[in-house]
Coordinates of C-alpha atoms in Angstrom, one line a residue:
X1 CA 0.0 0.0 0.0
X2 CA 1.5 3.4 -0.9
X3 CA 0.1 5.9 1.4
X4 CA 1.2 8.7 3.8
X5 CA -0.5 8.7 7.2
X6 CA 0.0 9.2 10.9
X7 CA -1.3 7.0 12.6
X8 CA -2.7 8.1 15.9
X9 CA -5.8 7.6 18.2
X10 CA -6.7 10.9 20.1
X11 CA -6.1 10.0 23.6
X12 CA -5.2 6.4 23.6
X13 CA -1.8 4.7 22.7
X14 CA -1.7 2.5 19.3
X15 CA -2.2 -1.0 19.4
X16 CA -2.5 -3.7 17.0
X17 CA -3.0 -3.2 13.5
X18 CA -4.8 -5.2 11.0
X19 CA -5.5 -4.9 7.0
X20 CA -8.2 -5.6 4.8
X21 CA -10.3 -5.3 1.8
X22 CA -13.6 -3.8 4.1
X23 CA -15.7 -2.5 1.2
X24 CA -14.5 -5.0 -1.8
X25 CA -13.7 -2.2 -3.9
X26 CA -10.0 -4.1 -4.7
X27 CA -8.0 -1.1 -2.3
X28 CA -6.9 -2.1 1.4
X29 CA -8.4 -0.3 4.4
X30 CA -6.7 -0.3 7.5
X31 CA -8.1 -1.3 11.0
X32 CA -6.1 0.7 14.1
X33 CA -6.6 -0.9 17.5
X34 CA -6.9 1.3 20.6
X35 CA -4.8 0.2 23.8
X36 CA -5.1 1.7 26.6
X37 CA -6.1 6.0 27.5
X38 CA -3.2 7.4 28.9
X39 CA -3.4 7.7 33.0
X40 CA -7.2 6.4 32.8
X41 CA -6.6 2.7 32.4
X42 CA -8.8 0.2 32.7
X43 CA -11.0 2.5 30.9
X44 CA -12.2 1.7 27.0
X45 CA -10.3 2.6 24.4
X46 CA -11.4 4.2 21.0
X47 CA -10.5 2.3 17.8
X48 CA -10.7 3.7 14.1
X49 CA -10.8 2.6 10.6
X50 CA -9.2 4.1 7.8
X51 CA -10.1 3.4 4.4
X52 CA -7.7 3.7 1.2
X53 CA -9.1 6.3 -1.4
X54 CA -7.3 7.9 -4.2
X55 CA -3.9 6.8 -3.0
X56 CA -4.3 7.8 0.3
X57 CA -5.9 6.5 3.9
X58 CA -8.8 8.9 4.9
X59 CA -10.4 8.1 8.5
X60 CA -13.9 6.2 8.1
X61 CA -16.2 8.3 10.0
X62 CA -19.2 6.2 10.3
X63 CA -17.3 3.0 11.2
X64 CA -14.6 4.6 13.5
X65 CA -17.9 6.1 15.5
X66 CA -18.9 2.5 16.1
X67 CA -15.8 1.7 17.5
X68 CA -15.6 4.1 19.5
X69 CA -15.4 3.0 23.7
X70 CA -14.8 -0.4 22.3
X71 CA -12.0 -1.4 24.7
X72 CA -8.8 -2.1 25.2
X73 CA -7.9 -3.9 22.2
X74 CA -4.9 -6.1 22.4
X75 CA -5.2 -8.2 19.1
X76 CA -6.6 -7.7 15.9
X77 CA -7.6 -10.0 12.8
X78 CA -10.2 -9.5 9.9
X79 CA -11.4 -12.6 8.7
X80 CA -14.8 -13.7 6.5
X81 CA -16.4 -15.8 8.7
X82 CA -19.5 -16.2 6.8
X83 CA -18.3 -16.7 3.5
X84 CA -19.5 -13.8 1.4
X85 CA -16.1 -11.8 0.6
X86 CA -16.6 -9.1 3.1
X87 CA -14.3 -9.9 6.4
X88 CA -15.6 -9.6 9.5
X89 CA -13.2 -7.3 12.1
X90 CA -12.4 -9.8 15.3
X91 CA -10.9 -8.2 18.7
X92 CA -9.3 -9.3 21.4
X93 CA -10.0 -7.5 24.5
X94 CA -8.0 -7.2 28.0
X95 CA -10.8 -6.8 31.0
X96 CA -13.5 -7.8 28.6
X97 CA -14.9 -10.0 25.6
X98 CA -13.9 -11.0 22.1
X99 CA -15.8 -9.0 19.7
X100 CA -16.8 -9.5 16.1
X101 CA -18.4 -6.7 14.0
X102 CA -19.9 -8.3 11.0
X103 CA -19.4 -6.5 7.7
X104 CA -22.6 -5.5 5.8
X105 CA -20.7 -4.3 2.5
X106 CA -18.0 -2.4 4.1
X107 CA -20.6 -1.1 7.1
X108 CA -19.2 -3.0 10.6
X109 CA -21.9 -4.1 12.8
X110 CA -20.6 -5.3 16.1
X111 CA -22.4 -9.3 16.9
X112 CA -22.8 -10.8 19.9
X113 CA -22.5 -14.0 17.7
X114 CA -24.4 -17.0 20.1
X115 CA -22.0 -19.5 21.4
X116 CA -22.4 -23.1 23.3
X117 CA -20.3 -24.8 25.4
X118 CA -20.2 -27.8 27.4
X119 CA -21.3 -27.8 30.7
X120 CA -21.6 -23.9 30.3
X121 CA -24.2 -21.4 31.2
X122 CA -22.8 -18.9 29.0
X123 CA -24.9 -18.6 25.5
X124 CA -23.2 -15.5 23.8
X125 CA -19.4 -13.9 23.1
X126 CA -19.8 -11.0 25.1
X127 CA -20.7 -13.3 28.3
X128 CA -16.7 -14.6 27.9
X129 CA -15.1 -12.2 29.4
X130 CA -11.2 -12.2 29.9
X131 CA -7.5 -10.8 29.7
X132 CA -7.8 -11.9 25.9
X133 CA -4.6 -10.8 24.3
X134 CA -4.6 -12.0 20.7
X135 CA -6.7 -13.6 18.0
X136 CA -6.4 -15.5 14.7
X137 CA -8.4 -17.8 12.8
X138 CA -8.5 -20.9 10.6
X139 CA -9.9 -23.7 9.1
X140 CA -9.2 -26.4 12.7
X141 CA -12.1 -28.8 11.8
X142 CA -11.5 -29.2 8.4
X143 CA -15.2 -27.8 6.9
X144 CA -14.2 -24.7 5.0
X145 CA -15.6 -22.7 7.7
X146 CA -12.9 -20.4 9.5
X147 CA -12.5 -21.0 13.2
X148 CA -11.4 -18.5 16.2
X149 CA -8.7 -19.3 18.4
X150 CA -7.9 -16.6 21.5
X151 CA -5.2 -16.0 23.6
X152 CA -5.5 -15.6 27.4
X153 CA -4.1 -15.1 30.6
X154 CA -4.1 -19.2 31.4
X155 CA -4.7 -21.0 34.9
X156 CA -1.4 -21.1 36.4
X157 CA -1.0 -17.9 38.3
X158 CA -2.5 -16.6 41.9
X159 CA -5.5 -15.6 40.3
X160 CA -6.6 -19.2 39.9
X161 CA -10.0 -19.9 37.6
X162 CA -12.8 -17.7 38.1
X163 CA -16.4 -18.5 36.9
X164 CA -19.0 -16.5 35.2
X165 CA -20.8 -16.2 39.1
X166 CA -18.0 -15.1 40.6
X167 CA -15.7 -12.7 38.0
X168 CA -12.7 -10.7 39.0
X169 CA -12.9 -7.4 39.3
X170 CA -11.5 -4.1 38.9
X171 CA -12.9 -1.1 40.3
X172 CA -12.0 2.3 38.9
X173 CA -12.4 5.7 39.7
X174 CA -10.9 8.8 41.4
X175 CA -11.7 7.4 45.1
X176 CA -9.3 10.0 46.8
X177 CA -10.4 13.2 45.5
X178 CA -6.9 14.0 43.8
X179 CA -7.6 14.0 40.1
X180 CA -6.1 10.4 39.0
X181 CA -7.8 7.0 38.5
X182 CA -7.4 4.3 41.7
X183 CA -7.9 0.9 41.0
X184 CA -9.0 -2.0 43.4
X185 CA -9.1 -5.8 42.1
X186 CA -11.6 -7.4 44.1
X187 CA -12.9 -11.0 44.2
X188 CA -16.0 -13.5 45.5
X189 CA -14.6 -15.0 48.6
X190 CA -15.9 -18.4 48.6
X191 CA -16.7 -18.8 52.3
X192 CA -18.4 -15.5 52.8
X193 CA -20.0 -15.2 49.4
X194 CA -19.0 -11.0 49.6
X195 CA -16.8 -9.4 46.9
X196 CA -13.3 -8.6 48.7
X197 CA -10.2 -6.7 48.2
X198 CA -7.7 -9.0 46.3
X199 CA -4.7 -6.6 47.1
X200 CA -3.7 -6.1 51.6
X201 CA -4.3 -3.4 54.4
X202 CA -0.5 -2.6 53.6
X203 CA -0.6 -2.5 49.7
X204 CA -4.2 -0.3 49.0
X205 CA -3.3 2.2 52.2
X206 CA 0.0 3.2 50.4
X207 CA -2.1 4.6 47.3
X208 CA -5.2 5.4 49.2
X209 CA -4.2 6.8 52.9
X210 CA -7.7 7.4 53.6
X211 CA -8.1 3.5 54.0
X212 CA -6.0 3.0 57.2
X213 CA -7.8 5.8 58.9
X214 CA -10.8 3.7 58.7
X215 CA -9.2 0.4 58.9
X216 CA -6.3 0.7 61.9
X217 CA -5.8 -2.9 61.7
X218 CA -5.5 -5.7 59.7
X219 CA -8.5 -7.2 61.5
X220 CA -10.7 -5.0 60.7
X221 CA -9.5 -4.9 57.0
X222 CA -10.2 -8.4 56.8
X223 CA -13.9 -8.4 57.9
X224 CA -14.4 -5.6 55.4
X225 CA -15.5 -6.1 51.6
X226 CA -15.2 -3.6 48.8
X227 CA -18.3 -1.5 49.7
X228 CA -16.7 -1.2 53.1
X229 CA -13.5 -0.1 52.2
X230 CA -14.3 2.6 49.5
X231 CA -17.4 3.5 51.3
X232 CA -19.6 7.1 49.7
X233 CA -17.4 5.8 46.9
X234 CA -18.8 2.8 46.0
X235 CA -21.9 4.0 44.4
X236 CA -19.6 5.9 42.0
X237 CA -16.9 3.4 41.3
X238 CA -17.2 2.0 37.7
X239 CA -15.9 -1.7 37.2
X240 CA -14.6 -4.0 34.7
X241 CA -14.9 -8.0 34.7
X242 CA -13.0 -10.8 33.6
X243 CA -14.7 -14.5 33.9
X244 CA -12.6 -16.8 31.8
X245 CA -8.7 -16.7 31.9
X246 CA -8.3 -20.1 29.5
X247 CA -7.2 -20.0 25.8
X248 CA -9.7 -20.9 23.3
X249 CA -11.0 -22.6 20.4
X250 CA -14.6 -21.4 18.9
X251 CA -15.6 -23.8 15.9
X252 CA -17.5 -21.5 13.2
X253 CA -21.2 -23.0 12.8
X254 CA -22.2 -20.7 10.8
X255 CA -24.9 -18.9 12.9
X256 CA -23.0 -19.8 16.1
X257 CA -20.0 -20.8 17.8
X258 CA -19.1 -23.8 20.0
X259 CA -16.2 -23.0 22.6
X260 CA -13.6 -25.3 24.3
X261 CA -11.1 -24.5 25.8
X262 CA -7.5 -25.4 24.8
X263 CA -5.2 -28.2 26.0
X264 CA -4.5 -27.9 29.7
X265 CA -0.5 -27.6 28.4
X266 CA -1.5 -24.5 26.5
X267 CA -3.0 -23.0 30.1
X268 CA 0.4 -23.2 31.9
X269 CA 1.2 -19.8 31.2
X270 CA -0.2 -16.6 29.0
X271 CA -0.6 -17.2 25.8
X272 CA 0.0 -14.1 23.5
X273 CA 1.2 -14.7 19.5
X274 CA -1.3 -17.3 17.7
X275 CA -0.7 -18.7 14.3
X276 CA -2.0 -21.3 11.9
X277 CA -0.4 -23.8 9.2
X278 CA 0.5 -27.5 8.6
X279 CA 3.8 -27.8 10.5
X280 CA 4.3 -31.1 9.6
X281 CA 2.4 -31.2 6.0
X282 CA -0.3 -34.0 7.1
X283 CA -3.2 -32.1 5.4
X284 CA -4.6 -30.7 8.9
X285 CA -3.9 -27.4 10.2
X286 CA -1.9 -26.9 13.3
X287 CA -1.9 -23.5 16.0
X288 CA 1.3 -22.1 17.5
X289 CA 1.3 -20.6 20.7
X290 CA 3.6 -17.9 22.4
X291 CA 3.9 -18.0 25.9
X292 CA 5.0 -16.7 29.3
X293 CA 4.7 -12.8 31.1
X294 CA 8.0 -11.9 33.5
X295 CA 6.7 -8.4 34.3
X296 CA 4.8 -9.6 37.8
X297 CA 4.6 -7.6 41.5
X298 CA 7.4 -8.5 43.4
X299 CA 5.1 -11.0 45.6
X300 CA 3.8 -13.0 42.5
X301 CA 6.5 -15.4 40.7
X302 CA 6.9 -14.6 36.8
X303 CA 4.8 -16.7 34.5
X304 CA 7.2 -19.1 32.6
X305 CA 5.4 -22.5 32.8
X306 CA 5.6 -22.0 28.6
X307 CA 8.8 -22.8 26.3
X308 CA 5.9 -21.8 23.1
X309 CA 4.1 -24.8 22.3
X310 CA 2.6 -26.5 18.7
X311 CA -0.7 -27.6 18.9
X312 CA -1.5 -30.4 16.3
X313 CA -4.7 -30.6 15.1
X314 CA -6.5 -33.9 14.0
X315 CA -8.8 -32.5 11.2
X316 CA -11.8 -32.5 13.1
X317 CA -11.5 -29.8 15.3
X318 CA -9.2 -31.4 18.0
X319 CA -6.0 -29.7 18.7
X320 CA -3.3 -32.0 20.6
X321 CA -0.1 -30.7 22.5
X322 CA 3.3 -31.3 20.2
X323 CA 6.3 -31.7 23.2
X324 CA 9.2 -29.5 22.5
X325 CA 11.4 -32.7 22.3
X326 CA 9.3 -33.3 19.1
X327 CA 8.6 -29.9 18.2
X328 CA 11.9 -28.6 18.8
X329 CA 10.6 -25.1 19.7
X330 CA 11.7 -24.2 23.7
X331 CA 12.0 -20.5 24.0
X332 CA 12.2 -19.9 27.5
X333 CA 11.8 -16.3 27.6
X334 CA 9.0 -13.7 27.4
X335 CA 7.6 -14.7 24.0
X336 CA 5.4 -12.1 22.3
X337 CA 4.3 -12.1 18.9
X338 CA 5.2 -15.1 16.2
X339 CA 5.3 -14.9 12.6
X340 CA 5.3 -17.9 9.9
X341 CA 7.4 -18.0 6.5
X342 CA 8.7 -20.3 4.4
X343 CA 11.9 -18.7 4.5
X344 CA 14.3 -21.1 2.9
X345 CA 11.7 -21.6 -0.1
X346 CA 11.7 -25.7 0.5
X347 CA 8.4 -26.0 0.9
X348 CA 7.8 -26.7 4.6
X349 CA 6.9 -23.6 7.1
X350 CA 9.0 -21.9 9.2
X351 CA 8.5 -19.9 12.4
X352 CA 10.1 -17.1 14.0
X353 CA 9.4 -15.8 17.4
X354 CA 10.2 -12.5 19.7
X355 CA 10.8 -12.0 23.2
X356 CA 10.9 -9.4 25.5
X357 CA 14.6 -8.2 26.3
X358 CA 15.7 -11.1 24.5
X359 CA 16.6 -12.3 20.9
X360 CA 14.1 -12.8 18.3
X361 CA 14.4 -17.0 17.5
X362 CA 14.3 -18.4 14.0
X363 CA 12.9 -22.2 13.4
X364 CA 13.4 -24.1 10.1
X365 CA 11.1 -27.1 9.8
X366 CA 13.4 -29.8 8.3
X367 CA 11.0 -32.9 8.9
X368 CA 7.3 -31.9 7.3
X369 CA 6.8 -33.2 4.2
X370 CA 6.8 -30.5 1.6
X371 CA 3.7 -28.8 0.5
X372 CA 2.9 -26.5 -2.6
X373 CA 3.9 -23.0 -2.1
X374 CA 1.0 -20.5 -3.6
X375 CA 1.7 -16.2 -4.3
X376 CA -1.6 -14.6 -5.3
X377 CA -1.4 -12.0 -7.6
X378 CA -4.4 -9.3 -6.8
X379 CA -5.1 -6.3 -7.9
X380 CA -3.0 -3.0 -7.3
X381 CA -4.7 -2.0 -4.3
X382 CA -4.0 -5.4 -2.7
X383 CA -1.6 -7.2 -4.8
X384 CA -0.4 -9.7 -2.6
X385 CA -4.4 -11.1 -2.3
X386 CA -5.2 -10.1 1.4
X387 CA -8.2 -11.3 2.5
X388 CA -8.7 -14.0 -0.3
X389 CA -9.6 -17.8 0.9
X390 CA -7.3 -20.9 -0.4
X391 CA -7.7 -24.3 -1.0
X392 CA -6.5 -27.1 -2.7
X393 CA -9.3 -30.0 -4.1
X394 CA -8.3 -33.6 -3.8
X395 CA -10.2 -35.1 -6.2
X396 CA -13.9 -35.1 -4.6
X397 CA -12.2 -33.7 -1.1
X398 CA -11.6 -30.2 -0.4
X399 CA -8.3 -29.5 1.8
X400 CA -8.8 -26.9 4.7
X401 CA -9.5 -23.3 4.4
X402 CA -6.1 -21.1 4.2
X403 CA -6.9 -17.2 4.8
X404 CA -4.2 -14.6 3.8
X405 CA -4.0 -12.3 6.7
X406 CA -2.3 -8.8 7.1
X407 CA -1.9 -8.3 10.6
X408 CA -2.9 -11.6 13.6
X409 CA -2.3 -13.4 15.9
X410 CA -0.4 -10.6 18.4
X411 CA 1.0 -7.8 17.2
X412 CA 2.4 -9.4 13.8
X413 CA 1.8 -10.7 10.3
X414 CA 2.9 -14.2 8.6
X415 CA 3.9 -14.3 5.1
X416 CA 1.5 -13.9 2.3
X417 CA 3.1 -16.8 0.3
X418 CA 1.4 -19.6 1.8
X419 CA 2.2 -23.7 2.2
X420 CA -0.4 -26.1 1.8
X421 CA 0.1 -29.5 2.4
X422 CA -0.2 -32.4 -0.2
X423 CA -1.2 -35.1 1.8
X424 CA -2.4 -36.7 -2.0
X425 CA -1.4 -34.9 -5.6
X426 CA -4.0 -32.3 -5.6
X427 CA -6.1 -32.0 -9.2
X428 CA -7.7 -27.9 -8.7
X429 CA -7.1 -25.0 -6.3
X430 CA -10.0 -22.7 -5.5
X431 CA -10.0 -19.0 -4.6
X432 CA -12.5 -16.8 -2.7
X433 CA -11.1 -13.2 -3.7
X434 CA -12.3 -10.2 -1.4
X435 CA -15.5 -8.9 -2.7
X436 CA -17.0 -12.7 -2.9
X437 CA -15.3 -13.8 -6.2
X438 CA -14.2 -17.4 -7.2
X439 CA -11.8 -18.6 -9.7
X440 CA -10.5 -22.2 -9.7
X441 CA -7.8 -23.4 -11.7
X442 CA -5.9 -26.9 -12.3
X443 CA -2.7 -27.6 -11.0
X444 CA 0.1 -29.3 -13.3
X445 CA 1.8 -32.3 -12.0
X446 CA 5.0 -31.9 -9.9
X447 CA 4.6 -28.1 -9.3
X448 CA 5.8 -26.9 -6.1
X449 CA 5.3 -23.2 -6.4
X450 CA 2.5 -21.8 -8.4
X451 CA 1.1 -18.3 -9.1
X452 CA -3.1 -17.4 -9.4
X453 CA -4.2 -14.1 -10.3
X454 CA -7.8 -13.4 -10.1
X455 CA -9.0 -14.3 -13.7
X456 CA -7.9 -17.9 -12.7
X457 CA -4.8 -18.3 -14.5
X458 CA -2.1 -20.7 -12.7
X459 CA 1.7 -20.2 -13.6
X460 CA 4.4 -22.6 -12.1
X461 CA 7.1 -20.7 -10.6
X462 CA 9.1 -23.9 -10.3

């Protein structure tokens, strides 16, 4: 995209970015996430959208309003999850749910999409509310359909697994009278059944003095819940609510979602960077995760049960924990966001992943067997096809769903050139371009790299 802007969101910092096709006019628009408002966090966020016309990026009024207050956005994907060329825009948010605005020909409608779960009271997305901090998609059960999967915080930390009756919470406001935002986590304690102060007498007094004068001791702190302790305040305190801390899988149904939560070895730790492909070229998409947070309080131990971990998915919508013996990924650090690439050109996909205060660490997959790289060729407002939907055809069997992303996962982009696995010599590959068009095209015999442009013409590269 050749364009000049700065981007900026009045009175929040930048977060992730994500690119896509919104209208179908054959021009990228850009999606800008909003993070956190400077001195007011937890407090929503703005987003905006800018769409490309004439060569340049010109904020989209009518779509930024409706994302405006949407959160604290820490991933970002667009993806069309109903199949019609328009992608929907999928958020991650911290201290609340993952939201999906559904595209109505380039206008974003935000969907509280219905979801079921196991064993679950929970009937809709917004009711999942988390420290979700990124968010990709693909095709994990095999059906064409493209499937969420969502970072989160995990179950192995102090703050253990809450419920949907008994949330964490964050109170907010200016409780002291001097002009800046307080915060107080608080929590259902089990025995009592009253919502309580998560932080000590100690800890809250040092930022609120007021609290000591009417707690002296630590007895009398402990019989208190949150309505004690902020008192007149109370009434005027806003709050924020997180109810599920695991990582999850929701399997498009078309008109709903069913949840499950990830393998118990992909809850050891955070879970940040998410990204889908065929690491070992079986013909059934596989999720990588990055892991682990160091920056704790002094009294809580970092978070570094996670060395990133392969999830291997068995085609029908079950995704099993790879060991890093196998794998051979073990970063031990502070991984962040992950990026895929067939790098070498050898047909098998690669993986790179940052850390925090560390070195970014490159993976070359020298045991999948080789799969056919594809480029797209779009038009000159999206050349490299983001946004269109691959896949190969086996005969009478269609391979899984591949879709070209610019901006996932968290905070990063994989490579637009993707590898799709030949688990039998494939006879077509089909392409749904943004804007809801499909070409098709056969593919010669022994190609490993091939070329489609949108009028359906296949070249071999090699």
């Amino acid at each position: 995209m050749d364009s000049k802007l700065a981007l900026r969101n009045p009175n929040s910092s930048t977060g992730p970015l994500a690119v896509a096709d919104i209208d179908g006019d054959g021009a990228l628009d850009l999606f800008v996430g909003g993070r956190v408002v400077a001195g007011r966090y937890p407090e929503a966020a703005s987003s905006q959208i800018y769409k490309h016309s004439g060569g340049t990026l010109q904020s989209d009024e009518p779509n930024t309003q409706r994302l405006k207050g949407v959160g604290l956005v820490s991933g970002a994907v667009f993806s069309d999850l109903n199949g019609d060329g328009f992608p929907e825009l999928i958020l991650a948010c911290e201290w609340g749910p993952l939201k999906i605005f559904r595209n109505e020909r380039g206008k974003l409608i935000e969907w509280d999409a219905p979801v079921t779960m196991l064993h679950d009271p929970r009937s809709a997305l917004h009711a999942f509310t988390g420290w979700w901090n990124g968010v990709t998609v693909g095709d994990i059960d095999g059906d064409g359909q493209l499937d969420i999967i969502a970072s989160n915080w995990g179950l192995n930390s102090s703050y253990h697994h809450p419920a949907p009756q008994q949330p964490l919470r964050l109170y907010y406001g200016d409780f002291d009278g001097n002009g800046t935002i307080d915060l107080l986590e608080g929590y259902t304690d089990p025995e009592s059944n009253k919502i309580v102060p998560r932080r000590d007498l100690l800890y809250l007094s040092a930022g609120m003095p007021v609290i000591r004068t009417r707690f002296p001791t630590h007895a009398a702190y402990a019989l208190a819940d949150v309505s004690a302790i902020l008192g007149e305040q109370f009434g005027r305190a806003q709050q924020v609510q997180a109810d599920t801390l695991v990582s999850m899988l929701f399997l498009n149904r078309s008109n709903h979602f069913e949840a499950t939560p990830l393998p118990a070895e992909a809850q050891l730790a955070p879970v940040f960077g998410l990204n889908v492909a065929d690491m070992d070229g079986d013909g059934r998409e596989d999720v990588f995760l990055s892991q682990n947070f160091f920056a704790s309080r002094l009294e809580e131990p970092r978070l570094d049960g996670g060395r990133g971990l392969w999830l291997r998915g068995d085609g029908g919508g079950k995704l099993i924990p790879v060991p890093g013996q196998e794998s051979g990924v073990k970063v031990y650090g502070e991984q962040r966001g992950a990026a895929l690439c067939d790098f070498n050109e050898d047909g098998r996909i690669d993986l790179a992943v940052t850390q925090n205060s560390a070195a970014t660490r490159l993976y070359q997959n020298s045991a999948a067997k080789p799969g056919l790289r594809v480029r797209l060729q779009g038009p000159p407002g999206n050349p490299d096809g983001i946004g269109a939907i691959v896949q190969l055809v086996f005969g009478s069997r269609l391979g899984p769903a591949r879709e070209i992303h610019a901006g996932s996962g968290y905070w990063s982009q994989d490579s637009s050139v993707q590898v799709l696995a030949l688990p039998s010599p494939p006879t077509l590959i089909s392409i749904r371009w943004p804007g809801g068009k499909i070409t098709s095209g056969q593919i010669p015999p022994a190609a490993r790299e091939i070329a489609a442009d949108g009028e359906g013409k296949i070249s071999v590269l090699r």
